[in-house]
PDB file of C-alpha atoms in Angstrom:
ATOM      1  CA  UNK F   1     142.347-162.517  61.040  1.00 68.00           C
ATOM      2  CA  UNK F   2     139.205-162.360  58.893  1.00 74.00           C
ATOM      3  CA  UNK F   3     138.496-166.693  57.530  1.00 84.00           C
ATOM      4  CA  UNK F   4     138.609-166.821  53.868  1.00 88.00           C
ATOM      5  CA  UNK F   5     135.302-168.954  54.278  1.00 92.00           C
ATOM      6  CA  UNK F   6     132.342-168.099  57.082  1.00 90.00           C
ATOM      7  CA  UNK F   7     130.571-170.845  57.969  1.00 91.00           C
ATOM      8  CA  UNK F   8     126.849-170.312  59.531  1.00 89.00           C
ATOM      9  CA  UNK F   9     128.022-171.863  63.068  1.00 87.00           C
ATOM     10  CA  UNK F  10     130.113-168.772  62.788  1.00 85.00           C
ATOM     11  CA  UNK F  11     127.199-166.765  63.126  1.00 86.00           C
ATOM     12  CA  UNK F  12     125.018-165.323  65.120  1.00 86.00           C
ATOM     13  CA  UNK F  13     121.678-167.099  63.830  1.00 77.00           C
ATOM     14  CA  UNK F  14     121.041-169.419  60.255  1.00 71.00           C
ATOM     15  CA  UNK F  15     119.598-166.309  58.900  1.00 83.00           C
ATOM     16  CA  UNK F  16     122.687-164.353  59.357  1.00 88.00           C
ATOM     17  CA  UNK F  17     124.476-166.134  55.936  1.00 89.00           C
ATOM     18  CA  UNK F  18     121.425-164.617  53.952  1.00 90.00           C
ATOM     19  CA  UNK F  19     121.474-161.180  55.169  1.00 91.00           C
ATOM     20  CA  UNK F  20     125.214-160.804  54.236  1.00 91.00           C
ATOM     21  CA  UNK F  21     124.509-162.335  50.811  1.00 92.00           C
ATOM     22  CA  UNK F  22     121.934-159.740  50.400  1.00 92.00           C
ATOM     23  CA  UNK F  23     124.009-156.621  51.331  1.00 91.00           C
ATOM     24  CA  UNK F  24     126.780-158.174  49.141  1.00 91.00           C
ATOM     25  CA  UNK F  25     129.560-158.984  51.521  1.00 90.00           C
ATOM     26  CA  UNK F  26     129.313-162.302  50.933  1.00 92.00           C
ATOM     27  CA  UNK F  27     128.991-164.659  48.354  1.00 94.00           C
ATOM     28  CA  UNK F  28     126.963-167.809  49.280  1.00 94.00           C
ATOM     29  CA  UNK F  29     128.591-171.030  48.430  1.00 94.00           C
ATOM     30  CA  UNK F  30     125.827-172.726  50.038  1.00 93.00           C
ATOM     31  CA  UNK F  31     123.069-172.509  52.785  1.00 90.00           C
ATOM     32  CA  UNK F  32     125.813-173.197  55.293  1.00 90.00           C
ATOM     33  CA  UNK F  33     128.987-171.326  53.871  1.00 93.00           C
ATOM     34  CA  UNK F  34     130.097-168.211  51.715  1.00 94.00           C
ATOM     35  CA  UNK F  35     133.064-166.651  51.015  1.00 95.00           C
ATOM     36  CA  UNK F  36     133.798-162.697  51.538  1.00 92.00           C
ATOM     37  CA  UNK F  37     133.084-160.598  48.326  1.00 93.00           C
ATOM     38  CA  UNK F  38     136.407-158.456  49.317  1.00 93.00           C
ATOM     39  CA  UNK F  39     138.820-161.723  49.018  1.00 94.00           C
ATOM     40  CA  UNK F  40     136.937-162.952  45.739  1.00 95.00           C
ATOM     41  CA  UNK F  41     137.663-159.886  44.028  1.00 95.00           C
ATOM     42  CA  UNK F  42     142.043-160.461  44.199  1.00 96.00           C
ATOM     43  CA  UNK F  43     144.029-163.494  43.412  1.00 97.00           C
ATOM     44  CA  UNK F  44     145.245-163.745  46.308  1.00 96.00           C
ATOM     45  CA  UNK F  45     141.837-163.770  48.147  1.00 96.00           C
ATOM     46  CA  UNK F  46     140.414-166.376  45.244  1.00 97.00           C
ATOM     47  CA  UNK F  47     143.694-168.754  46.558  1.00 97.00           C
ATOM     48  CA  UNK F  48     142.792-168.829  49.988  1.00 96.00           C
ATOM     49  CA  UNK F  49     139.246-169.419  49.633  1.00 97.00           C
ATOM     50  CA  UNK F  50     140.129-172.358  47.253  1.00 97.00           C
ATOM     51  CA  UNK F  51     143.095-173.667  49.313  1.00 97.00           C
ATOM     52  CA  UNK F  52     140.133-173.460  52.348  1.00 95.00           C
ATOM     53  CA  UNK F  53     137.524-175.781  50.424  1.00 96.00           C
ATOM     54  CA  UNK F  54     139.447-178.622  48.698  1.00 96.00           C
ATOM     55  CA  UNK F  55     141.743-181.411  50.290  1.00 94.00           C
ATOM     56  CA  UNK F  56     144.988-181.402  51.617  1.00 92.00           C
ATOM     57  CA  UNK F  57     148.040-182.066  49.328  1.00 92.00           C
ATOM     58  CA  UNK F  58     145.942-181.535  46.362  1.00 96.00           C
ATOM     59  CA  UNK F  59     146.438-179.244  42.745  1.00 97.00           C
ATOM     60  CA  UNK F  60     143.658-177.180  41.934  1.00 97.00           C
ATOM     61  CA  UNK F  61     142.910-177.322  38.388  1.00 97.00           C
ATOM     62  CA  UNK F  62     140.578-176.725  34.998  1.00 95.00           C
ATOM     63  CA  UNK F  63     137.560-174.805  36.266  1.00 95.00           C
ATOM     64  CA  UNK F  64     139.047-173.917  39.224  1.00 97.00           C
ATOM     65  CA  UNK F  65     142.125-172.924  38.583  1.00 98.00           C
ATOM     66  CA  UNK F  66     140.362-170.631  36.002  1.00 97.00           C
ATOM     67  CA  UNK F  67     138.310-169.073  38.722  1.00 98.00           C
ATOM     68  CA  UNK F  68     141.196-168.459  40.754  1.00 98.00           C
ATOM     69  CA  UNK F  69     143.411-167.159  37.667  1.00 98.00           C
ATOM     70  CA  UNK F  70     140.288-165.053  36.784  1.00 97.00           C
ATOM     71  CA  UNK F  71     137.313-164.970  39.151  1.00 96.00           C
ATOM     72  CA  UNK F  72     134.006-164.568  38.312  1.00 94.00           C
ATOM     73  CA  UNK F  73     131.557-167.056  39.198  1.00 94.00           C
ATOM     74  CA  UNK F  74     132.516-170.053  41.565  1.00 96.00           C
ATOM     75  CA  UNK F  75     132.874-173.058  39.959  1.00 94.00           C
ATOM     76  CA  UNK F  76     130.186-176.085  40.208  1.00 92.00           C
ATOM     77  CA  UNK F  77     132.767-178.462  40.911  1.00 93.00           C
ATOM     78  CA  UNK F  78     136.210-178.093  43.025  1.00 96.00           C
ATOM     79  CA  UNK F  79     138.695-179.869  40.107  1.00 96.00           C
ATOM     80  CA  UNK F  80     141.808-181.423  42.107  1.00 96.00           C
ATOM     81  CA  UNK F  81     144.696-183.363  40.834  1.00 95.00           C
ATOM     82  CA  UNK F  82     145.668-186.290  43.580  1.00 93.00           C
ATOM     83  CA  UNK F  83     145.799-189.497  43.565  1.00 89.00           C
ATOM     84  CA  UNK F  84     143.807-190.131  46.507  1.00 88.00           C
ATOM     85  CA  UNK F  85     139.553-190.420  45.531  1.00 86.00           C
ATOM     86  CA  UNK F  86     137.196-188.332  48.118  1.00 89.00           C
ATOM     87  CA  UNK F  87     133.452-189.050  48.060  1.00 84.00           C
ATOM     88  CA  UNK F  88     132.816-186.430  50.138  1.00 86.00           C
ATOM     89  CA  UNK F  89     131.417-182.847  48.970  1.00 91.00           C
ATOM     90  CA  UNK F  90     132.936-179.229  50.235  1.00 93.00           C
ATOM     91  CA  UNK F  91     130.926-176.613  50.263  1.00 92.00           C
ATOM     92  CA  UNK F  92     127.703-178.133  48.540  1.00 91.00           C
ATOM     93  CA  UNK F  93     130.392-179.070  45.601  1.00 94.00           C
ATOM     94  CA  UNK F  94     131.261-182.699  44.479  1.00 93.00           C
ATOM     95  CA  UNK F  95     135.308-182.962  44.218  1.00 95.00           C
ATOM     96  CA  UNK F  96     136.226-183.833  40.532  1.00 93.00           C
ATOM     97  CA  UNK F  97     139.711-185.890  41.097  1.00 93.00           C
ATOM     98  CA  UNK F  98     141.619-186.319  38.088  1.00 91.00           C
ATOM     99  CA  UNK F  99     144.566-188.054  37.443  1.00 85.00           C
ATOM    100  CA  UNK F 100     146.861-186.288  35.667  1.00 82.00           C
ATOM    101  CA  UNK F 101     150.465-186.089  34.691  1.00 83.00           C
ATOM    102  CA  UNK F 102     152.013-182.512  35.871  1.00 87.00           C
ATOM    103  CA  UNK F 103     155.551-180.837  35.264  1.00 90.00           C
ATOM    104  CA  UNK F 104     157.099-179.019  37.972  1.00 91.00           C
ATOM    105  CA  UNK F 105     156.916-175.960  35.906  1.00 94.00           C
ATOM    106  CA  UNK F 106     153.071-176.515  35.259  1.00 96.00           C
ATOM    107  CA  UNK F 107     152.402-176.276  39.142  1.00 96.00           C
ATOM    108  CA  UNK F 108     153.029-172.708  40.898  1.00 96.00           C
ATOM    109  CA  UNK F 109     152.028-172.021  44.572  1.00 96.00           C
ATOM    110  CA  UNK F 110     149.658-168.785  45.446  1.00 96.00           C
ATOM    111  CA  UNK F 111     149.027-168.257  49.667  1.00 92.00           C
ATOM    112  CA  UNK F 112     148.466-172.157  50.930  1.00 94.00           C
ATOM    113  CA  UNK F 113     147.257-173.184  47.285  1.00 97.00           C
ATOM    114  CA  UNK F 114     148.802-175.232  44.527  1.00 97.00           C
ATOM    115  CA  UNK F 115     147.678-175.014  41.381  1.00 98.00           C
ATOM    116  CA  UNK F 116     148.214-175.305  37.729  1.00 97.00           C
ATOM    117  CA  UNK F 117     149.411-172.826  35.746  1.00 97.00           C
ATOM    118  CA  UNK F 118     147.308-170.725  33.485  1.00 98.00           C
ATOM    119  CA  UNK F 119     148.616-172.510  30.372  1.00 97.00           C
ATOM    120  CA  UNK F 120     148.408-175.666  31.941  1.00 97.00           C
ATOM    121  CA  UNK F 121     144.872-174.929  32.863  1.00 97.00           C
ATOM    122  CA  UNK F 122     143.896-173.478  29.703  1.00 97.00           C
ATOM    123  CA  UNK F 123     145.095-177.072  28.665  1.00 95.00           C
ATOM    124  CA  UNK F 124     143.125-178.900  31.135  1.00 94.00           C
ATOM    125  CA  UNK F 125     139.570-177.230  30.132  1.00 94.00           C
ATOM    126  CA  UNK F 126     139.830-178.398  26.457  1.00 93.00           C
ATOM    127  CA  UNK F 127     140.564-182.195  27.847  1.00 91.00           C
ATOM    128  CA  UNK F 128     138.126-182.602  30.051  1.00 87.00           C
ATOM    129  CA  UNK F 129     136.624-186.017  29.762  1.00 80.00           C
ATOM    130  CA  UNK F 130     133.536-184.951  28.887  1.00 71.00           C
ATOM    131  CA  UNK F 131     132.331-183.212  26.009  1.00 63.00           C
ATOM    132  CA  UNK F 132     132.595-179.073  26.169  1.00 61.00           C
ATOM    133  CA  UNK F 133     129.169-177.802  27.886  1.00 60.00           C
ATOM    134  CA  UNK F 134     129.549-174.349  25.877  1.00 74.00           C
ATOM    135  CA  UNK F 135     132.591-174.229  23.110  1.00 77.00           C
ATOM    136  CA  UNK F 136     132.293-170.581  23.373  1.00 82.00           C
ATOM    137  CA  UNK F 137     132.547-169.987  27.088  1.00 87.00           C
ATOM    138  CA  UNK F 138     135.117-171.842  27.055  1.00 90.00           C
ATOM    139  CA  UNK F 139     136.740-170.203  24.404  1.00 90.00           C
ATOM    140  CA  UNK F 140     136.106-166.677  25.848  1.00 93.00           C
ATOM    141  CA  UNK F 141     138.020-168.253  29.253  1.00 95.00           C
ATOM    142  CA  UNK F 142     141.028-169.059  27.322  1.00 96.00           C
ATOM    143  CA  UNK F 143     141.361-165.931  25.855  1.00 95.00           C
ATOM    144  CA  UNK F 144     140.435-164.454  29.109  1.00 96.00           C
ATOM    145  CA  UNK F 145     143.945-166.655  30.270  1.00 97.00           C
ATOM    146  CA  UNK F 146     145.628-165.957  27.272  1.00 96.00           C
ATOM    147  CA  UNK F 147     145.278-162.326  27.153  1.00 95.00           C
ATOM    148  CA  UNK F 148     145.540-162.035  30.930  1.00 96.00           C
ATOM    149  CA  UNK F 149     148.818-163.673  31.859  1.00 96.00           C
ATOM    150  CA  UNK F 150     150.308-162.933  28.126  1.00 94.00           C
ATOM    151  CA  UNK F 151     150.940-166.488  26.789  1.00 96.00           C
ATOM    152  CA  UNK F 152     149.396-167.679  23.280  1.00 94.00           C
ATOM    153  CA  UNK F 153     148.132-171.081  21.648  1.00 96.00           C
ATOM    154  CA  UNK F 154     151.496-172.134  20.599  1.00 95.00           C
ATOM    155  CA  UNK F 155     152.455-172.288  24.531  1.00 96.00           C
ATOM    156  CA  UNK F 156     149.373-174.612  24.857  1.00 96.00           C
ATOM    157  CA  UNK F 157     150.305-176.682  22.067  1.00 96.00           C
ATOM    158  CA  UNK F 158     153.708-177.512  22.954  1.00 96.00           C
ATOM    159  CA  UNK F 159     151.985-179.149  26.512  1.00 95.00           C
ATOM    160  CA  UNK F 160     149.700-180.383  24.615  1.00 94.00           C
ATOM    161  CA  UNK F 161     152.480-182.302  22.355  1.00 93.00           C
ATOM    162  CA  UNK F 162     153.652-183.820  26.370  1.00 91.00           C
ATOM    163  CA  UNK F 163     150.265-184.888  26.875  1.00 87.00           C
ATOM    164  CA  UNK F 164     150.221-186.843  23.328  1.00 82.00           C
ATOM    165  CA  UNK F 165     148.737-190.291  25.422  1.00 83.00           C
ATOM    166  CA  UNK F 166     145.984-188.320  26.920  1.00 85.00           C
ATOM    167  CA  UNK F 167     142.332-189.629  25.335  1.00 87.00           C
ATOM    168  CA  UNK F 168     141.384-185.871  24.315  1.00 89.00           C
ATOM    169  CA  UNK F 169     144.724-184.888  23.689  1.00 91.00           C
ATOM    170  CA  UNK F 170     143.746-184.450  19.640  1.00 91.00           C
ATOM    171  CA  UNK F 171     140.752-182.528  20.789  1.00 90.00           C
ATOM    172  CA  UNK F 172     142.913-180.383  22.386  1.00 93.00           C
ATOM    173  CA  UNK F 173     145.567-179.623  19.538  1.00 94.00           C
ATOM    174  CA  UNK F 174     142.884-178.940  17.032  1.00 94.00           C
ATOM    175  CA  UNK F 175     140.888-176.353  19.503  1.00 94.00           C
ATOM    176  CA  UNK F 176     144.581-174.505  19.833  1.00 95.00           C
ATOM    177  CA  UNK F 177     145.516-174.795  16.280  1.00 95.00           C
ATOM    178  CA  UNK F 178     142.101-173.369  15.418  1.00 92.00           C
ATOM    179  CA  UNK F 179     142.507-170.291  17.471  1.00 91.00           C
ATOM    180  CA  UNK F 180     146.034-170.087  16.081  1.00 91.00           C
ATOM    181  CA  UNK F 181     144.814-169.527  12.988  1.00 91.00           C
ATOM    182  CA  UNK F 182     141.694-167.247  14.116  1.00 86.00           C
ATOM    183  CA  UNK F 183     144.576-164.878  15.809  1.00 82.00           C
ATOM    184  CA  UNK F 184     146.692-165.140  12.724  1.00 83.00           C
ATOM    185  CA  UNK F 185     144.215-163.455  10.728  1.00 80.00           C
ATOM    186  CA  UNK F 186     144.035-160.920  12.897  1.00 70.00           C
ATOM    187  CA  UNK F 187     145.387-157.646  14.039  1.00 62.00           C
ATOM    188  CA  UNK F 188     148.007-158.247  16.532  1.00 54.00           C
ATOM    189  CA  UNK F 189     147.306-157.843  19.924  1.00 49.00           C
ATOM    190  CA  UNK F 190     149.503-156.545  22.974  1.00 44.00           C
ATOM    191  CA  UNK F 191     148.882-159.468  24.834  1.00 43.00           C
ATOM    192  CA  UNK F 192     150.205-161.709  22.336  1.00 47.00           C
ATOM    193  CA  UNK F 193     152.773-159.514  20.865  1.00 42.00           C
ATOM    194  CA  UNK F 194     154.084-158.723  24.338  1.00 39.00           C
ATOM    195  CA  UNK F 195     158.098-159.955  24.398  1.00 41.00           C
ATOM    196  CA  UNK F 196     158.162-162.605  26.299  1.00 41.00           C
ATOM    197  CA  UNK F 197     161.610-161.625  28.206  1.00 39.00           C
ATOM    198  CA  UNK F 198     160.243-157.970  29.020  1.00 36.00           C
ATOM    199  CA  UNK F 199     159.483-157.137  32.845  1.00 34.00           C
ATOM    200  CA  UNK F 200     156.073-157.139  33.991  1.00 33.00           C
ATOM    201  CA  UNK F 201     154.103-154.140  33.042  1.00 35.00           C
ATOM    202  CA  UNK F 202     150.929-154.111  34.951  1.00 30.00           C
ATOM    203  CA  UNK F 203     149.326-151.416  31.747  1.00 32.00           C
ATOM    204  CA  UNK F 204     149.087-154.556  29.245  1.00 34.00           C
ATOM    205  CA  UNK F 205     146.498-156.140  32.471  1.00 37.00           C
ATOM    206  CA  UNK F 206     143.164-155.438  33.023  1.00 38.00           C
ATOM    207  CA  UNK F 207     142.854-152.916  35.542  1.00 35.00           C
ATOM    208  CA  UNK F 208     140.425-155.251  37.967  1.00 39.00           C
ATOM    209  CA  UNK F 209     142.970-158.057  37.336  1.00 39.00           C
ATOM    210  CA  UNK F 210     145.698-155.540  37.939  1.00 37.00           C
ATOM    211  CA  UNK F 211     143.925-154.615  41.385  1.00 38.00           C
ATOM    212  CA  UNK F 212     143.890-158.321  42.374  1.00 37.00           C
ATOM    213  CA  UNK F 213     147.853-158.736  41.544  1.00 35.00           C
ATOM    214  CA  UNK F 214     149.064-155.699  42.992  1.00 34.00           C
ATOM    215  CA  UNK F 215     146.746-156.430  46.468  1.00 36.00           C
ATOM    216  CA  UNK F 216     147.991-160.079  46.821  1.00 38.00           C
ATOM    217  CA  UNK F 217     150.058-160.666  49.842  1.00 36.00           C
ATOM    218  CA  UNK F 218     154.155-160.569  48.777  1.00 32.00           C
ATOM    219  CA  UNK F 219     154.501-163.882  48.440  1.00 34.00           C
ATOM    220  CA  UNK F 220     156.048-164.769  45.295  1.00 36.00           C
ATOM    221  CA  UNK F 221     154.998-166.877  42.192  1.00 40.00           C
ATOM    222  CA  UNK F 222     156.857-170.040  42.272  1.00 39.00           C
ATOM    223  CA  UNK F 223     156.964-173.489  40.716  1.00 41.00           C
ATOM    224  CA  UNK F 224     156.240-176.390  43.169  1.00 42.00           C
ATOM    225  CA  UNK F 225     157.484-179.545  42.525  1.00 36.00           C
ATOM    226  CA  UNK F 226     155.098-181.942  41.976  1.00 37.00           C
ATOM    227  CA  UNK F 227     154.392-185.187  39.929  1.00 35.00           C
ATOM    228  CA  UNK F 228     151.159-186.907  39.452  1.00 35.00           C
ATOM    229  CA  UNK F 229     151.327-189.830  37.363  1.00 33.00           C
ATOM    230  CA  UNK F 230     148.090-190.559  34.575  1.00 33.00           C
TER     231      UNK F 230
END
């Protein structure tokens, strides 16, 4: 079985991790780890390279949650919800813990990874306790999430409305009701105008999102039950 992550004692010789990286069949993480291009590119793959590099009985969440709902470019930091601290870094990353208060419905279970849903992370990104690096980028991954796994602002806003105690929970409602209003004024689109009840249809995805579902191993989307107090 091919490891989600190679490691460079894996390896023939130090140099080995940059040759791959430069015929593009790996993506370095690090000087001493990457991750194979092949199992970035499906959500599937993106789960098992994430369950790989963060703790043990932990959520992934916010950025990387996103990456795994979306891919693109690995996250800086590996976002966790626990209630356990860990000084240590993975994979040249530091490990953001946060301490968060999660439904069982807002946790589902990909391969060996839990993680947030993308509602709940779409959440997560707009209350992070630190100001938003790029308003924008973040916007665009939202919509990305939106758009993608066919929910709208309303569905943020009513988690939003459970996370009323959180500091940058008013942050958060005003960013949603914003883009509320943006898509109001707007054309309708499929993603948001998709009935909720309908059975998957795989056309209203993008097709290299629709790759990554349909090559993820049959294991099925489910809620995990789990509770992390604030």
């Amino acid at each position: 079985m091919v490891p989600s992550i190679l490691y460079t004692k894996d390896l023939p010789g130090p140099l080995s991790l940059n040759r791959l990286s430069e015929f593009g069949t790996l993506r370095k993480l690090d000087e001493t780890a990457g991750y194979w291009s092949e199992h970035g590119g499906t959500l599937y793959g993106r789960a098992t390279i994430v369950a790989t590099v963060t703790p043990y009985s932990t959520v992934a969440c916010s950025a990387t949650a996103a990456w795994v709902w979306l891919g693109g470019a690995f996250p800086r930091t590996l976002d966790v919800i626990s209630k356990s601290h860990f000084r240590s870094v993975s994979v040249g990353r530091r490990i953001r813990v946060f301490k968060r208060h999660t439904s069982d419905d807002q946790v589902m279970r990909i391969a060996e990874l839990s993680l947030t849903t993308p509602q709940r992370t779409a959440c997560d990104l707009v209350m992070m306790p630190e100001a938003i690096p790029d308003p924008l980028e973040i916007r665009e991954t939202i919509g990305a999430l939106m758009s993608t796994y066919r929910f709208n602002p309303s569905d943020c806003l009513d988690i939003v409305k459970q996370c009323r105690y959180h500091k940058f929970a008013a942050r958060a409602r005003m960013f949603f009701e914003s883009m509320q209003r943006d898509l109001l004024s707007e054309p309708p689109d499929a993603a948001f105008a998709y009935p909720r009840d309908a059975p998957f249809d795989m056309r209203l995805v993008p097709s290299r999102t629709a790759a990554s579902i349909r090559s993820a191993a049959p294991l099925p989307l489910r809620p995990q039950a789990m509770a992390v107090t604030a």
